[in-house]
PDB file of C-alpha atoms in Angstrom:
ATOM      1  CA  MET A 188      18.659  10.996  43.312  1.00  0.00           C
ATOM      2  CA  PHE A 189      18.582  13.910  40.874  1.00  0.00           C
ATOM      3  CA  ALA A 190      18.847  16.566  43.573  1.00  0.00           C
ATOM      4  CA  GLY A 191      21.509  14.610  45.447  1.00  0.00           C
ATOM      5  CA  ARG A 192      23.949  15.141  42.579  1.00  0.00           C
ATOM      6  CA  PHE A 193      23.967  18.905  43.142  1.00  0.00           C
ATOM      7  CA  THR A 194      26.547  18.779  45.922  1.00  0.00           C
ATOM      8  CA  ASP A 195      27.700  22.318  45.146  1.00  0.00           C
ATOM      9  CA  ARG A 196      24.223  23.669  46.012  1.00  0.00           C
ATOM     10  CA  ARG A 197      24.621  22.631  49.673  1.00  0.00           C
ATOM     11  CA  MET A 198      21.030  21.441  49.886  1.00  0.00           C
ATOM     12  CA  ASP A 199      19.858  20.271  53.289  1.00  0.00           C
ATOM     13  CA  LEU A 200      17.498  17.407  54.070  1.00  0.00           C
ATOM     14  CA  LEU A 201      14.446  19.653  53.889  1.00  0.00           C
ATOM     15  CA  GLY A 202      15.450  20.793  50.417  1.00  0.00           C
ATOM     16  CA  ILE A 203      15.854  17.200  49.237  1.00  0.00           C
ATOM     17  CA  SER A 204      12.435  16.347  50.687  1.00  0.00           C
ATOM     18  CA  ILE A 205      10.793  19.266  48.909  1.00  0.00           C
ATOM     19  CA  ILE A 206      12.347  18.279  45.583  1.00  0.00           C
ATOM     20  CA  GLY A 207      11.189  14.681  46.098  1.00  0.00           C
ATOM     21  CA  ILE A 208       7.645  15.815  46.860  1.00  0.00           C
ATOM     22  CA  THR A 209       7.687  18.077  43.803  1.00  0.00           C
ATOM     23  CA  VAL A 210       8.830  15.308  41.469  1.00  0.00           C
ATOM     24  CA  GLY A 211       6.515  12.676  42.936  1.00  0.00           C
ATOM     25  CA  LEU A 212       3.360  14.762  43.255  1.00  0.00           C
ATOM     26  CA  GLY A 213       3.926  17.753  40.957  1.00  0.00           C
ATOM     27  CA  GLY A 214       2.290  16.211  37.914  1.00  0.00           C
ATOM     28  CA  GLY A 215      -0.821  15.290  39.868  1.00  0.00           C
ATOM     29  CA  LEU A 216      -0.984  18.739  41.438  1.00  0.00           C
ATOM     30  CA  LEU A 217      -0.852  20.433  38.025  1.00  0.00           C
ATOM     31  CA  ARG A 218      -3.413  17.984  36.642  1.00  0.00           C
ATOM     32  CA  ASP A 219      -5.954  18.678  39.369  1.00  0.00           C
ATOM     33  CA  ILE A 220      -5.352  22.427  39.185  1.00  0.00           C
ATOM     34  CA  LEU A 221      -6.036  22.362  35.427  1.00  0.00           C
ATOM     35  CA  LEU A 222      -9.204  20.364  36.065  1.00  0.00           C
ATOM     36  CA  GLY A 223     -10.358  22.838  38.727  1.00  0.00           C
ATOM     37  CA  GLY A 224     -10.425  20.440  41.663  1.00  0.00           C
ATOM     38  CA  VAL A 225      -8.665  19.928  44.972  1.00  0.00           C
ATOM     39  CA  PRO A 226      -5.357  18.093  44.346  1.00  0.00           C
ATOM     40  CA  ALA A 227      -5.640  14.437  45.266  1.00  0.00           C
ATOM     41  CA  ALA A 228      -2.305  14.627  47.099  1.00  0.00           C
ATOM     42  CA  LEU A 229      -3.913  16.974  49.629  1.00  0.00           C
ATOM     43  CA  LEU A 230      -6.857  14.698  50.380  1.00  0.00           C
ATOM     44  CA  SER A 231      -4.841  12.135  52.322  1.00  0.00           C
ATOM     45  CA  ASN A 232      -2.270  12.161  55.115  1.00  0.00           C
ATOM     46  CA  TRP A 233      -0.044   9.670  53.277  1.00  0.00           C
ATOM     47  CA  TYR A 234       1.069  11.277  50.020  1.00  0.00           C
ATOM     48  CA  LEU A 235       3.354  14.011  51.356  1.00  0.00           C
ATOM     49  CA  PRO A 236       5.209  12.047  54.077  1.00  0.00           C
ATOM     50  CA  VAL A 237       5.692   8.994  51.834  1.00  0.00           C
ATOM     51  CA  ALA A 238       7.168  11.140  49.052  1.00  0.00           C
ATOM     52  CA  ALA A 239       9.459  12.914  51.528  1.00  0.00           C
ATOM     53  CA  VAL A 240      10.690   9.683  53.143  1.00  0.00           C
ATOM     54  CA  PHE A 241      11.538   8.035  49.844  1.00  0.00           C
ATOM     55  CA  ALA A 242      13.215  11.198  48.600  1.00  0.00           C
ATOM     56  CA  LEU A 243      15.587  11.002  51.558  1.00  0.00           C
ATOM     57  CA  LEU A 244      16.042   7.289  50.928  1.00  0.00           C
ATOM     58  CA  GLY A 245      16.983   7.984  47.320  1.00  0.00           C
ATOM     59  CA  MET A 246      19.595  10.485  48.500  1.00  0.00           C
ATOM     60  CA  LEU A 247      21.098   8.191  51.147  1.00  0.00           C
ATOM     61  CA  LEU A 248      21.260   5.144  48.845  1.00  0.00           C
ATOM     62  CA  GLN A 249      22.208   7.044  45.704  1.00  0.00           C
ATOM     63  CA  SER A 250      25.372   5.004  45.089  1.00  0.00           C
ATOM     64  CA  LEU A 251      23.324   1.798  45.232  1.00  0.00           C
ATOM     65  CA  PHE A 252      20.580   3.071  42.938  1.00  0.00           C
ATOM     66  CA  ASN A 253      23.141   4.365  40.437  1.00  0.00           C
ATOM     67  CA  ARG A 254      24.226   0.767  39.864  1.00  0.00           C
ATOM     68  CA  LEU A 255      20.609  -0.093  39.041  1.00  0.00           C
ATOM     69  CA  GLY A 256      20.449   2.393  36.189  1.00  0.00           C
ATOM     70  CA  PRO A 257      18.468   0.311  33.656  1.00  0.00           C
ATOM     71  CA  LEU A 258      15.968  -0.748  36.314  1.00  0.00           C
ATOM     72  CA  ILE A 259      15.497   2.851  37.507  1.00  0.00           C
ATOM     73  CA  ILE A 260      14.958   4.063  33.939  1.00  0.00           C
ATOM     74  CA  THR A 261      12.400   1.318  33.317  1.00  0.00           C
ATOM     75  CA  LEU A 262      10.489   2.074  36.514  1.00  0.00           C
ATOM     76  CA  ASP A 263      10.563   5.769  35.666  1.00  0.00           C
ATOM     77  CA  ALA A 264       9.183   4.994  32.196  1.00  0.00           C
ATOM     78  CA  VAL A 265       6.360   2.934  33.690  1.00  0.00           C
ATOM     79  CA  THR A 266       5.581   5.827  36.039  1.00  0.00           C
ATOM     80  CA  ILE A 267       5.362   8.226  33.105  1.00  0.00           C
ATOM     81  CA  GLY A 268       2.845   5.931  31.437  1.00  0.00           C
ATOM     82  CA  LEU A 269       0.775   5.533  34.596  1.00  0.00           C
ATOM     83  CA  PHE A 270       0.641   9.268  35.266  1.00  0.00           C
ATOM     84  CA  GLY A 271      -0.314   9.859  31.637  1.00  0.00           C
ATOM     85  CA  VAL A 272      -3.122   7.310  31.866  1.00  0.00           C
ATOM     86  CA  ILE A 273      -4.475   8.747  35.104  1.00  0.00           C
ATOM     87  CA  GLY A 274      -4.327  12.325  33.854  1.00  0.00           C
ATOM     88  CA  THR A 275      -5.902  11.589  30.474  1.00  0.00           C
ATOM     89  CA  THR A 276      -8.718   9.403  31.779  1.00  0.00           C
ATOM     90  CA  LYS A 277      -9.493  11.862  34.577  1.00  0.00           C
ATOM     91  CA  ALA A 278      -9.698  14.687  32.054  1.00  0.00           C
ATOM     92  CA  LEU A 279     -11.977  12.659  29.766  1.00  0.00           C
ATOM     93  CA  ALA A 280     -14.187  11.742  32.725  1.00  0.00           C
ATOM     94  CA  ALA A 281     -14.439  15.451  33.562  1.00  0.00           C
ATOM     95  CA  GLY A 282     -15.907  16.083  30.115  1.00  0.00           C
ATOM     96  CA  LEU A 283     -12.899  17.632  28.385  1.00  0.00           C
ATOM     97  CA  PRO A 284     -12.541  17.161  24.616  1.00  0.00           C
ATOM     98  CA  GLU A 285      -9.881  14.797  23.321  1.00  0.00           C
ATOM     99  CA  ILE A 286      -7.090  17.302  22.600  1.00  0.00           C
ATOM    100  CA  PRO A 287      -7.317  19.114  25.971  1.00  0.00           C
ATOM    101  CA  ALA A 288      -7.492  15.734  27.694  1.00  0.00           C
ATOM    102  CA  LEU A 289      -4.312  14.725  25.875  1.00  0.00           C
ATOM    103  CA  PHE A 290      -2.653  17.924  27.075  1.00  0.00           C
ATOM    104  CA  VAL A 291      -3.675  17.278  30.676  1.00  0.00           C
ATOM    105  CA  GLY A 292      -2.325  13.735  30.441  1.00  0.00           C
ATOM    106  CA  VAL A 293       1.076  14.880  29.200  1.00  0.00           C
ATOM    107  CA  VAL A 294       1.252  17.596  31.858  1.00  0.00           C
ATOM    108  CA  SER A 295       0.425  15.007  34.482  1.00  0.00           C
ATOM    109  CA  ALA A 296       3.224  12.757  33.191  1.00  0.00           C
ATOM    110  CA  VAL A 297       6.040  15.321  32.923  1.00  0.00           C
ATOM    111  CA  GLY A 298       4.861  18.145  35.201  1.00  0.00           C
ATOM    112  CA  GLY A 299       6.872  16.923  38.183  1.00  0.00           C
ATOM    113  CA  SER A 300      10.149  17.049  36.282  1.00  0.00           C
ATOM    114  CA  VAL A 301       9.359  20.530  34.938  1.00  0.00           C
ATOM    115  CA  LEU A 302       8.718  21.878  38.445  1.00  0.00           C
ATOM    116  CA  ARG A 303      11.868  20.117  39.690  1.00  0.00           C
ATOM    117  CA  ASP A 304      14.071  21.794  37.085  1.00  0.00           C
ATOM    118  CA  MET A 305      12.507  25.184  37.801  1.00  0.00           C
ATOM    119  CA  MET A 306      13.145  24.831  41.541  1.00  0.00           C
ATOM    120  CA  LEU A 307      16.746  23.723  40.962  1.00  0.00           C
ATOM    121  CA  ASN A 308      17.284  26.555  38.452  1.00  0.00           C
ATOM    122  CA  VAL A 309      18.497  24.232  35.696  1.00  0.00           C
ATOM    123  CA  PRO A 310      17.377  24.016  32.038  1.00  0.00           C
ATOM    124  CA  ILE A 311      13.988  22.334  31.777  1.00  0.00           C
ATOM    125  CA  ALA A 312      14.804  18.877  30.420  1.00  0.00           C
ATOM    126  CA  VAL A 313      11.611  18.307  28.414  1.00  0.00           C
ATOM    127  CA  MET A 314      12.239  21.493  26.392  1.00  0.00           C
ATOM    128  CA  HIS A 315      15.741  20.550  25.260  1.00  0.00           C
ATOM    129  CA  VAL A 316      17.250  17.807  23.135  1.00  0.00           C
ATOM    130  CA  GLY A 317      16.980  14.671  25.226  1.00  0.00           C
ATOM    131  CA  SER A 318      15.729  11.121  25.237  1.00  0.00           C
ATOM    132  CA  LEU A 319      12.074  11.614  24.222  1.00  0.00           C
ATOM    133  CA  TYR A 320      10.768  11.965  27.780  1.00  0.00           C
ATOM    134  CA  ALA A 321       7.748  14.061  26.900  1.00  0.00           C
ATOM    135  CA  VAL A 322       7.371  12.516  23.438  1.00  0.00           C
ATOM    136  CA  ALA A 323       6.878   9.073  24.982  1.00  0.00           C
ATOM    137  CA  ALA A 324       4.092  10.478  27.169  1.00  0.00           C
ATOM    138  CA  LEU A 325       2.550  12.291  24.200  1.00  0.00           C
ATOM    139  CA  VAL A 326       2.486   9.159  22.026  1.00  0.00           C
ATOM    140  CA  GLY A 327       1.114   6.993  24.828  1.00  0.00           C
ATOM    141  CA  CYS A 328      -1.607   9.451  25.836  1.00  0.00           C
ATOM    142  CA  GLY A 329      -2.485  10.083  22.191  1.00  0.00           C
ATOM    143  CA  LEU A 330      -2.886   6.368  21.643  1.00  0.00           C
ATOM    144  CA  LEU A 331      -5.076   6.154  24.743  1.00  0.00           C
ATOM    145  CA  VAL A 332      -7.363   8.934  23.509  1.00  0.00           C
ATOM    146  CA  THR A 333      -7.602   7.310  20.079  1.00  0.00           C
ATOM    147  CA  LEU A 334      -8.528   3.951  21.541  1.00  0.00           C
ATOM    148  CA  VAL A 335     -11.156   5.519  23.801  1.00  0.00           C
ATOM    149  CA  VAL A 336     -12.695   7.274  20.799  1.00  0.00           C
ATOM    150  CA  LEU A 337     -12.782   3.905  19.034  1.00  0.00           C
ATOM    151  CA  GLU A 338     -14.654   2.528  22.075  1.00  0.00           C
ATOM    152  CA  VAL A 339     -11.906   0.153  23.139  1.00  0.00           C
ATOM    153  CA  PRO A 340     -12.369  -0.924  26.789  1.00  0.00           C
ATOM    154  CA  ILE A 341     -10.622   1.581  29.049  1.00  0.00           C
ATOM    155  CA  THR A 342      -8.599  -1.092  30.860  1.00  0.00           C
ATOM    156  CA  ALA A 343      -7.122  -2.439  27.633  1.00  0.00           C
ATOM    157  CA  ALA A 344      -6.499   1.088  26.327  1.00  0.00           C
ATOM    158  CA  ALA A 345      -4.737   2.063  29.540  1.00  0.00           C
ATOM    159  CA  MET A 346      -2.474  -0.997  29.431  1.00  0.00           C
ATOM    160  CA  ILE A 347      -1.549  -0.300  25.813  1.00  0.00           C
ATOM    161  CA  CYS A 348      -0.748   3.303  26.730  1.00  0.00           C
ATOM    162  CA  VAL A 349       1.554   2.296  29.584  1.00  0.00           C
ATOM    163  CA  VAL A 350       3.357  -0.333  27.501  1.00  0.00           C
ATOM    164  CA  THR A 351       3.805   2.039  24.550  1.00  0.00           C
ATOM    165  CA  THR A 352       5.127   4.855  26.725  1.00  0.00           C
ATOM    166  CA  THR A 353       7.501   2.531  28.545  1.00  0.00           C
ATOM    167  CA  VAL A 354       8.904   0.990  25.368  1.00  0.00           C
ATOM    168  CA  ILE A 355       9.505   4.351  23.678  1.00  0.00           C
ATOM    169  CA  ARG A 356      11.170   5.843  26.747  1.00  0.00           C
ATOM    170  CA  VAL A 357      13.400   2.820  27.425  1.00  0.00           C
ATOM    171  CA  LEU A 358      14.490   2.460  23.795  1.00  0.00           C
ATOM    172  CA  ALA A 359      15.166   6.197  23.554  1.00  0.00           C
ATOM    173  CA  ALA A 360      17.339   6.067  26.668  1.00  0.00           C
ATOM    174  CA  ARG A 361      19.101   2.925  25.436  1.00  0.00           C
ATOM    175  CA  PHE A 362      19.892   4.113  21.915  1.00  0.00           C
ATOM    176  CA  GLY A 363      19.987   7.877  22.485  1.00  0.00           C
ATOM    177  CA  TRP A 364      16.993   8.739  20.312  1.00  0.00           C
ATOM    178  CA  THR A 365      16.141  12.441  20.239  1.00  0.00           C
ATOM    179  CA  LEU A 366      14.086  14.876  18.249  1.00  0.00           C
ATOM    180  CA  PRO A 367      15.965  17.113  15.791  1.00  0.00           C
ATOM    181  CA  GLN A 368      17.358  20.298  17.238  1.00  0.00           C
ATOM    182  CA  GLN A 369      15.538  23.518  16.408  1.00  0.00           C
ATOM    183  CA  ARG A 370      16.698  24.951  13.102  1.00  0.00           C
ATOM    184  CA  ALA A 371      15.474  27.538  10.639  1.00  0.00           C
ATOM    185  CA  ILE A 372      14.454  26.373   7.168  1.00  0.00           C
ATOM    186  CA  GLY A 373      17.334  28.109   5.453  1.00  0.00           C
ATOM    187  CA  SER A 374      19.880  26.295   7.617  1.00  0.00           C
ATOM    188  CA  TRP A 375      18.991  22.814   6.311  1.00  0.00           C
ATOM    189  CA  PRO A 376      21.712  21.801   3.838  1.00  0.00           C
ATOM    190  CA  HIS A 377      19.419  20.321   1.164  1.00  0.00           C
ATOM    191  CA  TRP A 378      17.379  23.538   1.029  1.00  0.00           C
ATOM    192  CA  ARG A 379      20.335  25.801   0.477  1.00  0.00           C
ATOM    193  CA  ARG A 380      20.503  25.792  -3.302  1.00  0.00           C
ATOM    194  CA  ARG A 381      21.924  28.735  -5.112  1.00  0.00           C
ATOM    195  CA  GLY A 382      19.234  31.261  -5.848  1.00  0.00           C
ATOM    196  CA  SER A 383      16.393  29.133  -4.390  1.00  0.00           C
ATOM    197  CA  ILE A 384      15.951  31.052  -1.142  1.00  0.00           C
ATOM    198  CA  GLN A 385      16.362  34.778  -1.017  1.00  0.00           C
ATOM    199  CA  PRO A 386      17.597  36.368   2.208  1.00  0.00           C
ATOM    200  CA  LEU A 387      14.824  37.702   4.384  1.00  0.00           C
ATOM    201  CA  ARG A 388      14.809  41.516   4.519  1.00  0.00           C
ATOM    202  CA  PHE A 389      12.459  43.494   6.700  1.00  0.00           C
ATOM    203  CA  TRP A 390      13.446  46.831   5.177  1.00  0.00           C
ATOM    204  CA  PRO A 391      14.154  47.658   1.530  1.00  0.00           C
ATOM    205  CA  ARG A 392      17.796  47.901   0.658  1.00  0.00           C
ATOM    206  CA  ARG A 393      18.982  51.472   0.444  1.00  0.00           C
ATOM    207  CA  ARG A 394      20.408  52.444  -2.904  1.00  0.00           C
ATOM    208  CA  THR A 395      23.779  54.080  -2.725  1.00  0.00           C
ATOM    209  CA  GLN A 396      24.708  56.556  -5.396  1.00  0.00           C
ATOM    210  CA  ALA A 397      28.173  56.276  -6.817  1.00  0.00           C
ATOM    211  CA  HIS A 398      30.146  59.480  -6.299  1.00  0.00           C
ATOM    212  CA  PRO A 399      32.012  60.569  -9.451  1.00  0.00           C
ATOM    213  CA  GLU A 400      35.731  60.717  -9.122  1.00  0.00           C
ATOM    214  CA  PRO A 401      37.068  64.285  -8.930  1.00  0.00           C
ATOM    215  CA  THR A 402      38.640  65.460 -12.137  1.00  0.00           C
ATOM    216  CA  VAL A 403      41.799  67.492 -12.140  1.00  0.00           C
ATOM    217  CA  THR A 404      41.782  70.524 -14.428  1.00  0.00           C
ATOM    218  CA  ALA A 405      44.820  72.527 -15.318  1.00  0.00           C
ATOM    219  CA  ASP A 406      44.923  76.117 -14.154  1.00  0.00           C
ATOM    220  CA  ARG A 407      44.593  78.561 -16.911  1.00  0.00           C
TER     221      ARG A 407
END
């Protein structure tokens, strides 16, 4: 559906299929590469053709799916949570510490969209002001890691992670929640008090000597 909107790119059916495969399987590919194993998507005959077929279906029925916007966003949010759970638990099972496992989980959740934007040569969505796509995955995976450390059963922890990620993502899309835009400290209004912050200078200011005004003397 995302690639189908780029009508000016003149993408053919193969291009749409490749984008669909990238979005559907990209996060898992990056996850398994980070963990040093063979990507799970390459261990079966079903992953690639199923992703390609449904990518073409999403393009052909785009007008229908556009009318199901809230449902599509909800399903997408659930998918983010599931990919985060799979990536995080797989990293923990491989013996990674908690913080690296959290990183792998987030990459697994949003990696497909990052690769999609790179292939379409558009700004990477998760790096710009948006609707907390990656933040939802980060909070959900972080909660999962915390619950695992507290020895909560993995099934219950995984369900809590998926629900938390889904709720944050759906509410962010519904109400337009975003993180603050990047901004230097001196640009925040309540910090800009007179004399409180001196301008940053990398080189000392050069002193200029005042030239005396020429005096006119009468000829003798």
